[in-house]
Tab-separated table of C-alpha atoms and ligand atoms in Angstrom:
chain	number	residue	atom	x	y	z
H	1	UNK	CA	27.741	-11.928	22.505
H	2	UNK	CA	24.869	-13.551	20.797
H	3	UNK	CA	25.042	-14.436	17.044
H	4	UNK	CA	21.795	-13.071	16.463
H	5	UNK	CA	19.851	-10.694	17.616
H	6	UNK	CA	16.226	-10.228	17.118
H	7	UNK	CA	15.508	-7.235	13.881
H	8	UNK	CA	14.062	-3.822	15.746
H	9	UNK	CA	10.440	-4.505	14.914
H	10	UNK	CA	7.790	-1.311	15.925
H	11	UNK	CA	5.438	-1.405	18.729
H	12	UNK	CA	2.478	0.206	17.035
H	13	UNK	CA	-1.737	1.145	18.313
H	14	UNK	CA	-3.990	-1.536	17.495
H	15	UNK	CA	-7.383	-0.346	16.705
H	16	UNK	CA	-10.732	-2.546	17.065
H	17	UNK	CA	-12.264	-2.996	13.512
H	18	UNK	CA	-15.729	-4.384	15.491
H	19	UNK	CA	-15.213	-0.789	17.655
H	20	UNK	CA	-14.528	1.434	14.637
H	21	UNK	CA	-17.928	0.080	12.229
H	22	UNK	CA	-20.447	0.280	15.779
H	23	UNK	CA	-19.023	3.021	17.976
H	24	UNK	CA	-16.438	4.807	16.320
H	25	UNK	CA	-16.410	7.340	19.310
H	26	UNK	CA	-14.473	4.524	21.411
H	27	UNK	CA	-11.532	4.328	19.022
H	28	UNK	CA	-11.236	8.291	17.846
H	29	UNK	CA	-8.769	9.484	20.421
H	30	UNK	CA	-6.753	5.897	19.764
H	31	UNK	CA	-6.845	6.318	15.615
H	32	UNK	CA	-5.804	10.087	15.814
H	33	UNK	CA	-3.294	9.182	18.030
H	34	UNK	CA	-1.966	6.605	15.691
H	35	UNK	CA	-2.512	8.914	12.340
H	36	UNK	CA	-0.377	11.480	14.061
H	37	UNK	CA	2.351	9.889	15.561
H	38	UNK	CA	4.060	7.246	13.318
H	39	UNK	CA	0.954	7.085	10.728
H	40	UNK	CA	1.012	3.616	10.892
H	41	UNK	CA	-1.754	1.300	12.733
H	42	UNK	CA	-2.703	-2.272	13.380
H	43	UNK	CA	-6.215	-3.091	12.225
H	44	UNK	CA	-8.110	-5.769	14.496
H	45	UNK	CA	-9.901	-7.281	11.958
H	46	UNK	CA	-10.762	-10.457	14.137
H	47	UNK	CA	-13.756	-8.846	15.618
H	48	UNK	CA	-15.540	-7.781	12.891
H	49	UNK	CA	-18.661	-9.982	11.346
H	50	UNK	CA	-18.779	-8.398	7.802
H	51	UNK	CA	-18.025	-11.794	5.504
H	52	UNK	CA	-16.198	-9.715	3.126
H	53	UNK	CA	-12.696	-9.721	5.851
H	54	UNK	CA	-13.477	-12.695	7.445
H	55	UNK	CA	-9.916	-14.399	7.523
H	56	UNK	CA	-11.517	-17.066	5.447
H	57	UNK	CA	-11.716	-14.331	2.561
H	58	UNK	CA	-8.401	-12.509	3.381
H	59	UNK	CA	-7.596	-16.343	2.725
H	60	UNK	CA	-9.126	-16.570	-0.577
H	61	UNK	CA	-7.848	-13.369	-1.753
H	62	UNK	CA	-4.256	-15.296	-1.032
H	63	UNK	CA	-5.612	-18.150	-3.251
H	64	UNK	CA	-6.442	-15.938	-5.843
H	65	UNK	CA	-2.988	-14.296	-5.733
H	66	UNK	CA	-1.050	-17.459	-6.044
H	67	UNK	CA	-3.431	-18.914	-8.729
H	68	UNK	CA	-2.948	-15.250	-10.892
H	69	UNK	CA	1.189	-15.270	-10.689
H	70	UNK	CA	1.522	-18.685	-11.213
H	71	UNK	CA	0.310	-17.931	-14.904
H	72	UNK	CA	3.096	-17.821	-17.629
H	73	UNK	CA	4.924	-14.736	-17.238
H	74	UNK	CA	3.835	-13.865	-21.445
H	75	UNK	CA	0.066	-14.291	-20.062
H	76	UNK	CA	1.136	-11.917	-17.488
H	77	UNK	CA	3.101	-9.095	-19.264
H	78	UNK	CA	0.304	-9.377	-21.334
H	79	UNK	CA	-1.546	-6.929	-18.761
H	80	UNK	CA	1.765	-4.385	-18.552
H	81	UNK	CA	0.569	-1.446	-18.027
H	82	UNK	CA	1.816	2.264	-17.076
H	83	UNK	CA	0.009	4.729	-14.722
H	84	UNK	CA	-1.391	6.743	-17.812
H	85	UNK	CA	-3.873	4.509	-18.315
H	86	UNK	CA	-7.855	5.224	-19.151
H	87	UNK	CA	-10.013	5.536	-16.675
H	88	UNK	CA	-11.785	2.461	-17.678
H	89	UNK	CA	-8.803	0.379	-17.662
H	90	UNK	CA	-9.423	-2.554	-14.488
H	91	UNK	CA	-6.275	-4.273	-14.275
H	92	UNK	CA	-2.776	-3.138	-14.869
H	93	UNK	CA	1.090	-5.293	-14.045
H	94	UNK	CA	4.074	-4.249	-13.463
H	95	UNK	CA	7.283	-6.943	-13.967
H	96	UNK	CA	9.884	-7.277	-10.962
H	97	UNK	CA	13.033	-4.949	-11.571
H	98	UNK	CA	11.627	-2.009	-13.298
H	99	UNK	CA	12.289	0.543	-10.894
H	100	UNK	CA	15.211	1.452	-8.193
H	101	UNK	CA	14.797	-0.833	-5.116
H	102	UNK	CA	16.431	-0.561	-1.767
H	103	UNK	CA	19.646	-1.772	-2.348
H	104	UNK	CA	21.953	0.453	-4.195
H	105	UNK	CA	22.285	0.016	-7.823
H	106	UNK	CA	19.913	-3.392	-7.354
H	107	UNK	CA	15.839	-3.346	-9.388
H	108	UNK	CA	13.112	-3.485	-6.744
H	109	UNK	CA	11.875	-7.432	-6.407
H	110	UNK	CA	8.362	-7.308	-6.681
H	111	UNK	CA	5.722	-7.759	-9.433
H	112	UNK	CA	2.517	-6.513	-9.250
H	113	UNK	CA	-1.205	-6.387	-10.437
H	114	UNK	CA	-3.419	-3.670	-9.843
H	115	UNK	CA	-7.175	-3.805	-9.809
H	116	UNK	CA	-9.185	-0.171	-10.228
H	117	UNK	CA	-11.958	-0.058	-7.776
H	118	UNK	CA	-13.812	2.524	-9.952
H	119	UNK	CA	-14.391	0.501	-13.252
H	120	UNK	CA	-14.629	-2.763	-11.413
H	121	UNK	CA	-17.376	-1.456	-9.806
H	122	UNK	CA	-19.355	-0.388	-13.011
H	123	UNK	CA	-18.771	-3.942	-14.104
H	124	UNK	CA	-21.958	-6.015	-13.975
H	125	UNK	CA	-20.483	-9.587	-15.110
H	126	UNK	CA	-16.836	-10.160	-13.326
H	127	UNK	CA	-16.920	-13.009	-15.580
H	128	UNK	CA	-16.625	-11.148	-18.560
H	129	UNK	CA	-14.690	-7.983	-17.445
H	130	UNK	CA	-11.386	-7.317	-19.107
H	131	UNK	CA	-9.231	-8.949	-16.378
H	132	UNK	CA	-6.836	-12.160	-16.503
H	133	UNK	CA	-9.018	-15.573	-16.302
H	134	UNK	CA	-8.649	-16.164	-11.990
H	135	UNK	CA	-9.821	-12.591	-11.476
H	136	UNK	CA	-12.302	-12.782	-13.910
H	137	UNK	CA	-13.637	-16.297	-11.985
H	138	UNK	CA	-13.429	-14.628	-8.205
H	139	UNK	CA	-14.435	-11.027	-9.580
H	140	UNK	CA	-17.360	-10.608	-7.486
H	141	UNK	CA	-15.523	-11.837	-4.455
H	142	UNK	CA	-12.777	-8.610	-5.590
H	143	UNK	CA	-16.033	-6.670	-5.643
H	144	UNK	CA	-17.371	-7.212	-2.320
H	145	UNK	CA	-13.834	-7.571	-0.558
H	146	UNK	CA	-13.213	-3.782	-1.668
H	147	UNK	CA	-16.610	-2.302	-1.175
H	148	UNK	CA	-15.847	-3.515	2.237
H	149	UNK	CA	-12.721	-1.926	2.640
H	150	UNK	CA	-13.904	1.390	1.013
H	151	UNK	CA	-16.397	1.498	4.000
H	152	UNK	CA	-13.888	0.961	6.043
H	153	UNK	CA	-11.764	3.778	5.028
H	154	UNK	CA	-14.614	6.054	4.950
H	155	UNK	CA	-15.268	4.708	8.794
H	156	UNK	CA	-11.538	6.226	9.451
H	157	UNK	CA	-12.042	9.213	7.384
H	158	UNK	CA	-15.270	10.442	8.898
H	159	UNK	CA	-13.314	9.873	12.242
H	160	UNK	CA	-10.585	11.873	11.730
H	161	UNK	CA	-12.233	14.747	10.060
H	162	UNK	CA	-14.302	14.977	13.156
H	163	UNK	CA	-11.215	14.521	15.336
H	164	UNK	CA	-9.615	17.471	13.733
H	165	UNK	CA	-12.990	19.547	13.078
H	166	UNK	CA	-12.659	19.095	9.223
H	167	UNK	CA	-15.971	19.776	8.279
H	168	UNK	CA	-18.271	20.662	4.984
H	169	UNK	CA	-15.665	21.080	2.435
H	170	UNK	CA	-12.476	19.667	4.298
H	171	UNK	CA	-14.324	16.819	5.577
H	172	UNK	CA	-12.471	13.857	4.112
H	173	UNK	CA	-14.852	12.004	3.301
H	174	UNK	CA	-15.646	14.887	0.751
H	175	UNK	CA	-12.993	13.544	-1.493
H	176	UNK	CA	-13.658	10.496	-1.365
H	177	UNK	CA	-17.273	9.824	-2.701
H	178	UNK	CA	-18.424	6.305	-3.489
H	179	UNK	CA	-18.932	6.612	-7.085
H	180	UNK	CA	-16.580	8.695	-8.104
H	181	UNK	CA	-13.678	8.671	-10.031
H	182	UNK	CA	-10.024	7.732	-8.748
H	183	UNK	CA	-7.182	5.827	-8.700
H	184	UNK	CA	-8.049	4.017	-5.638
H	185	UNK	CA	-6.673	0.285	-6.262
H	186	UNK	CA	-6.430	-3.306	-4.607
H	187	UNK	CA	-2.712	-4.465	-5.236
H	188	UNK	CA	-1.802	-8.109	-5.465
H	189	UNK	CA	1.847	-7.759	-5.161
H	190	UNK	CA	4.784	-10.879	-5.293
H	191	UNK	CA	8.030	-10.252	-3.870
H	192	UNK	CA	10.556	-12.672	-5.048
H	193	UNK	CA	12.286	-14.678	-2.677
H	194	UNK	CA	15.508	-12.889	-1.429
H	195	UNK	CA	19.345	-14.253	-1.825
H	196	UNK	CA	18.649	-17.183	-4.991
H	197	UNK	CA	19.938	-15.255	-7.849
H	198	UNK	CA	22.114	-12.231	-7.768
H	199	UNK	CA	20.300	-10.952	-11.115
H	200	UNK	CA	16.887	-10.633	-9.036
H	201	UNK	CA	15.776	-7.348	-7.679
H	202	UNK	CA	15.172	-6.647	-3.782
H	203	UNK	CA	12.111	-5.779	-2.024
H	204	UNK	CA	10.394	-2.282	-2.338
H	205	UNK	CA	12.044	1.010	-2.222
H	206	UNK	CA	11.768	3.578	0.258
H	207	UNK	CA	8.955	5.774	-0.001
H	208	UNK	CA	5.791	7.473	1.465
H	209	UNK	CA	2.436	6.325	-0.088
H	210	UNK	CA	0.660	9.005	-2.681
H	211	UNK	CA	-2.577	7.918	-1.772
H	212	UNK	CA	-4.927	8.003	1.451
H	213	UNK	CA	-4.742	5.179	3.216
H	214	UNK	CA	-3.196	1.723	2.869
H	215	UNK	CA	-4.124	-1.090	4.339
H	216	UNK	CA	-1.332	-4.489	4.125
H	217	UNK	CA	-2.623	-8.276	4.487
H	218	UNK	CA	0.799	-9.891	4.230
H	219	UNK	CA	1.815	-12.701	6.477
H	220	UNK	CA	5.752	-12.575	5.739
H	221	UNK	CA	7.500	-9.547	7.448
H	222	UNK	CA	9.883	-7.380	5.488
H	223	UNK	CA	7.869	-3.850	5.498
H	224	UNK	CA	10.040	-1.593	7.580
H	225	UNK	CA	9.332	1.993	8.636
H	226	UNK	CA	11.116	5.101	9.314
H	227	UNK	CA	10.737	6.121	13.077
H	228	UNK	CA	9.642	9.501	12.867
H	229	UNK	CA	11.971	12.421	13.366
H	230	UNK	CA	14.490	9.115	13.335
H	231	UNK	CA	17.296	7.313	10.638
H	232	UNK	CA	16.453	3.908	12.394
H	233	UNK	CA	14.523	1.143	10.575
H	234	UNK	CA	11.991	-1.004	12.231
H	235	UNK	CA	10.013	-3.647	11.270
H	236	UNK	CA	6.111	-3.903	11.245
H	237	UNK	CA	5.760	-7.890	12.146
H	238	UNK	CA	2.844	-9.189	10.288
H	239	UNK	CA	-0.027	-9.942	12.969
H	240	UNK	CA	-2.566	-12.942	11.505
H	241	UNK	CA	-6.094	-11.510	11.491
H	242	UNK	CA	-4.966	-8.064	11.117
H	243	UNK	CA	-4.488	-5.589	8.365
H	244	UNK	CA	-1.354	-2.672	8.811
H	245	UNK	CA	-2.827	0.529	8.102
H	246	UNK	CA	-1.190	3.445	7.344
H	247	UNK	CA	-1.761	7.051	6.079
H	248	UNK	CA	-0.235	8.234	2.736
H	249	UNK	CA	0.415	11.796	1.562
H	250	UNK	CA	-2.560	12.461	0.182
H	251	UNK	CA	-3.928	12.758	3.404
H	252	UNK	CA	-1.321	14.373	5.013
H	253	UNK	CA	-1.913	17.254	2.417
H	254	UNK	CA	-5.638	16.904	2.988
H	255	UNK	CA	-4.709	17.482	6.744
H	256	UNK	CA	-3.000	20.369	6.362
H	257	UNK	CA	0.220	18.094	7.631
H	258	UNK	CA	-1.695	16.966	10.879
H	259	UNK	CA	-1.703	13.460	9.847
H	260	UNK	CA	1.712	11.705	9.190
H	261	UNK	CA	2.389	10.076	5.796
H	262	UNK	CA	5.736	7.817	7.174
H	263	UNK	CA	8.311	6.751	4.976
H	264	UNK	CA	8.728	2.575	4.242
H	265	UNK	CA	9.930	-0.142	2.630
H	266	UNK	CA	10.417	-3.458	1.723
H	267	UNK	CA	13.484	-5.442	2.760
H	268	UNK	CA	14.270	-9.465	3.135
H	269	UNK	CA	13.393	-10.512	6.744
H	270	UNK	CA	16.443	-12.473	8.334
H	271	UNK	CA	13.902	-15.790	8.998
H	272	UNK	CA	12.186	-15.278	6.140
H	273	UNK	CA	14.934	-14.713	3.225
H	274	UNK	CA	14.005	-17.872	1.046
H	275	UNK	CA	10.410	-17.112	1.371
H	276	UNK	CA	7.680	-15.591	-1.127
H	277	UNK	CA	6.305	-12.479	0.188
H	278	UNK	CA	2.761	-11.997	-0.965
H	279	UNK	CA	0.989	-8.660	-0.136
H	280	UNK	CA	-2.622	-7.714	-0.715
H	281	UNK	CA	-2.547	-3.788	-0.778
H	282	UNK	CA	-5.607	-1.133	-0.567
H	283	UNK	CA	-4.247	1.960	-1.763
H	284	UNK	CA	-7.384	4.061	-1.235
H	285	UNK	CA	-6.681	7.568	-3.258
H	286	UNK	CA	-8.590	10.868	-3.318
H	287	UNK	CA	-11.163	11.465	-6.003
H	288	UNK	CA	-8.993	12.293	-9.538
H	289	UNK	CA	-9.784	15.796	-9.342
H	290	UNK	CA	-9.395	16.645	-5.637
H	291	UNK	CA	-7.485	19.606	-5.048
H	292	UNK	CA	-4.551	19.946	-1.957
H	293	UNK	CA	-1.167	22.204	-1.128
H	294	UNK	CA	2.324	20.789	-1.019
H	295	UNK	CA	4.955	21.533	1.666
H	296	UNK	CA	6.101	24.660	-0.910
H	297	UNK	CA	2.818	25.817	-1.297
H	298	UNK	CA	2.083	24.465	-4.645
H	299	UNK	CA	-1.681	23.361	-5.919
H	300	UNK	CA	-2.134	19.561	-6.948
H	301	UNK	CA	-4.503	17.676	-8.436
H	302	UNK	CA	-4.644	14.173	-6.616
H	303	UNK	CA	-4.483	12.556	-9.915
H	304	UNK	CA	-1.345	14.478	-11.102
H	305	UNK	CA	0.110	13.764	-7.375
H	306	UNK	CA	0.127	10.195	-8.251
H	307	UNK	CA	1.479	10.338	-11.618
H	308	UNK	CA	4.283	12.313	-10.505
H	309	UNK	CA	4.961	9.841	-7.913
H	310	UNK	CA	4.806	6.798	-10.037
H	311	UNK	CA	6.702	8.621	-12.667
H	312	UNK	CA	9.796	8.726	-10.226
H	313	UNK	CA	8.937	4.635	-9.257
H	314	UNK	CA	9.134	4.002	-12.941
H	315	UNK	CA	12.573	5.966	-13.591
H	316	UNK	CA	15.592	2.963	-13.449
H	317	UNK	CA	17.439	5.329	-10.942
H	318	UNK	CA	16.699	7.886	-8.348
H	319	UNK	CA	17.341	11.310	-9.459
H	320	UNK	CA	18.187	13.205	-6.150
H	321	UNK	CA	15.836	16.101	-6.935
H	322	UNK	CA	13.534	13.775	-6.908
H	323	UNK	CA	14.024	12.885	-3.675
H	324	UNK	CA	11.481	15.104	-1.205
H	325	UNK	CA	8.587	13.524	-3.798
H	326	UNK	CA	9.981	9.882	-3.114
H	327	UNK	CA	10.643	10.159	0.608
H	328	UNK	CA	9.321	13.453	1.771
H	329	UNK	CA	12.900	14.204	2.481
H	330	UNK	CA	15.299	15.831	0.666
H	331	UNK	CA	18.900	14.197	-0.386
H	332	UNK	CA	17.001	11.213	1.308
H	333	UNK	CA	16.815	8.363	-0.527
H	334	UNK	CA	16.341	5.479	2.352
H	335	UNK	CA	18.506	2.420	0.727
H	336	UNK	CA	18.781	-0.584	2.560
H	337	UNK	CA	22.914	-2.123	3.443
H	338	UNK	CA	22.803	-5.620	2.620
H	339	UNK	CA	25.943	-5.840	4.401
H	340	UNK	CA	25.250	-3.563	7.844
H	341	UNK	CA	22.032	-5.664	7.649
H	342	UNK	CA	23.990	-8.876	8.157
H	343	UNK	CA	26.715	-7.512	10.575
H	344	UNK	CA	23.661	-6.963	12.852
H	345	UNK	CA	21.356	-10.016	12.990
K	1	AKG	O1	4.341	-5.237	0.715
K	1	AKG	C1	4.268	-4.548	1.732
K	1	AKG	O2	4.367	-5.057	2.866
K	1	AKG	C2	4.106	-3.038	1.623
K	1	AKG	C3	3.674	-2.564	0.267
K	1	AKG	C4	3.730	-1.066	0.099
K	1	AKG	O3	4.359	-0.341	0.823
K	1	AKG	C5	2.967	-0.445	-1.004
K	1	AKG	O4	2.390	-1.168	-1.832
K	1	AKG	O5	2.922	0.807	-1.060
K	2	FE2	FE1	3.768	1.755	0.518
């Protein structure tokens, strides 16, 4: 028997960015597809011209992260921040091993910065915006990188409402106006290297997205999902050139639960244990007061959606009523085995 055996990793639709900006017709069957089955896509970003994804930028967005956390970690706590912030507020951090992670009774191991699209995008002078000094310097590069993606998700939007013959109202691009107010974020996240101190948190907790869409530039695997209607874990291998897309519950609410919002998280990678995991996250969110139903039939407000996800993220242990919110299943709590993970790779 072999010592190792290669992690389960998912086998998931890739869809052509250069296809989805010129003739989205040719990739609506393959993105609804995708949105409905495990919610989760690859995003061909290779064939698209725009500057603003060119790997060359997805590169300097990965300069940018690296020059921001190597700061002192007083210059960084500086920004700490919790999600009931003002609207005008651009950049918020969160320390590693503030919330639950996947292991039991272990933090989560990431820290994270998180950049508001809507007041960076009333900001007329990066250079001066209220923002640590390396975002301040690249801030127009943050600003055209996410304008980008925003048309982007609007591309996929518009696509699926006319897949699933949302219109007027329900059209989903209808909550989710240029211009308008929401939560909608770029995260720079930093996962600490896995295994050199037992004090250190672990990766990212199970848990569906509360957003829209999300769209991962990471090239270190560890991001696992939930196989629908399935307990069994694979991994979503990074792809260079390509961003992992996936739908969160926003828009499964939005959908009326045609489109899937899959559960995830963040685990070490057997090859990549000793390495930093950098992610660049668009967590694109329904306009603040955009209105949807929950599986019990209960009214939200996107914006209260969010907070009473990140409430439970915040909390230093998962209450099991919380649960359903976290995971979208109840008495669920997805934690990662340190030790079943070893006796298997
Ligand atoms: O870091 C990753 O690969 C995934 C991050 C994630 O799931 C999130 O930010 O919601
Ligand atoms: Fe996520």
């Amino acid at each position: 028997m072999p010592a190792q055996s290669t992690p389960h990793s998912a086998v998931l639709k890739v869809i052509s960015l250069g296809k989805l900006m010129s003739s989205p017709a040719a990739v609506a069957a393959e993105l609804l597809a995708a949105c409905t089955d495990t919610g989760f896509f690859y995003l061909d970003c290779t064939d698209w011209k725009d500057g603003s994804l060119s790997a060359s930028q997805v590169q300097r967005l990965f300069q940018i992260i690296k020059t921001l956390y190597d700061l002192p970690q007083e210059e960084k706590s500086a920004w700490a921040a919790d999600h009931h912030h003002s609207e005008e507020m651009i950049v918020g951090y969160k320390e590693a091993g503030v919330g639950p992670g996947p292991v039991e009774a272990r933090k989560d191991g990431f820290e994270g910065f998180m950049i508001f699209e809507h007041p960076l995008r009333n900001v007329a002078d990066p250079a001066t915006m209220v923002a640590p000094r390396p975002l301040q310097e690249d801030g127009k590069i943050l600003q055209a990188n996410i304008s980008a993606l925003r048309d982007i998700s609007l591309a996929i939007l518009d696509s699926l409402s006319q897949s699933l013959g949302l219109t007027g109202k329900s059209h989903l691009t209808s909550t989710h106006r240029v211009g308008e107010a929401s939560t909608t974020a770029l995260g720079l996240l930093k996962y600490l290297p896995h295994g050199t101190s037992e004090d250190i948190g672990v990766g990212h907790i199970a848990h569906t997205d509360a957003g829209s869409l999300s769209f991962v530039f990471t090239d270190v695997p560890g991001l696992q999902v939930a196989l629908p209607g399935t307990d069994e874990w694979a991994y979503i291998l990074p792809r260079e050139g390509h961003a992992i897309v996936n739908v969160g519950d926003s828009l499964h609410l939005l959908s009326q639960g045609r489109l899937r919002s899959s559960l995830h998280r963040v685990v070490p990678y057997p090859d990549a244990f000793n390495r930093t995991k950098y992610t660049i996250v668009y967590l694109v969110r329904p306009e603040t007061d955009a209105v949807f139903i929950d599986g019990d039939g209960k009214e939200w407000k996107s914006k209260d959606w969010y907070l009473k996800k990140f409430e439970i993220f915040g909390k230093g242990a998962i209450d099991p009523s919380d649960s359903s919110v976290l995971t979208g299943r109840e008495n669920y709590d997805g934690r990662w085995n340190p030790l079943t993970a070893a006796a298997t790779v």
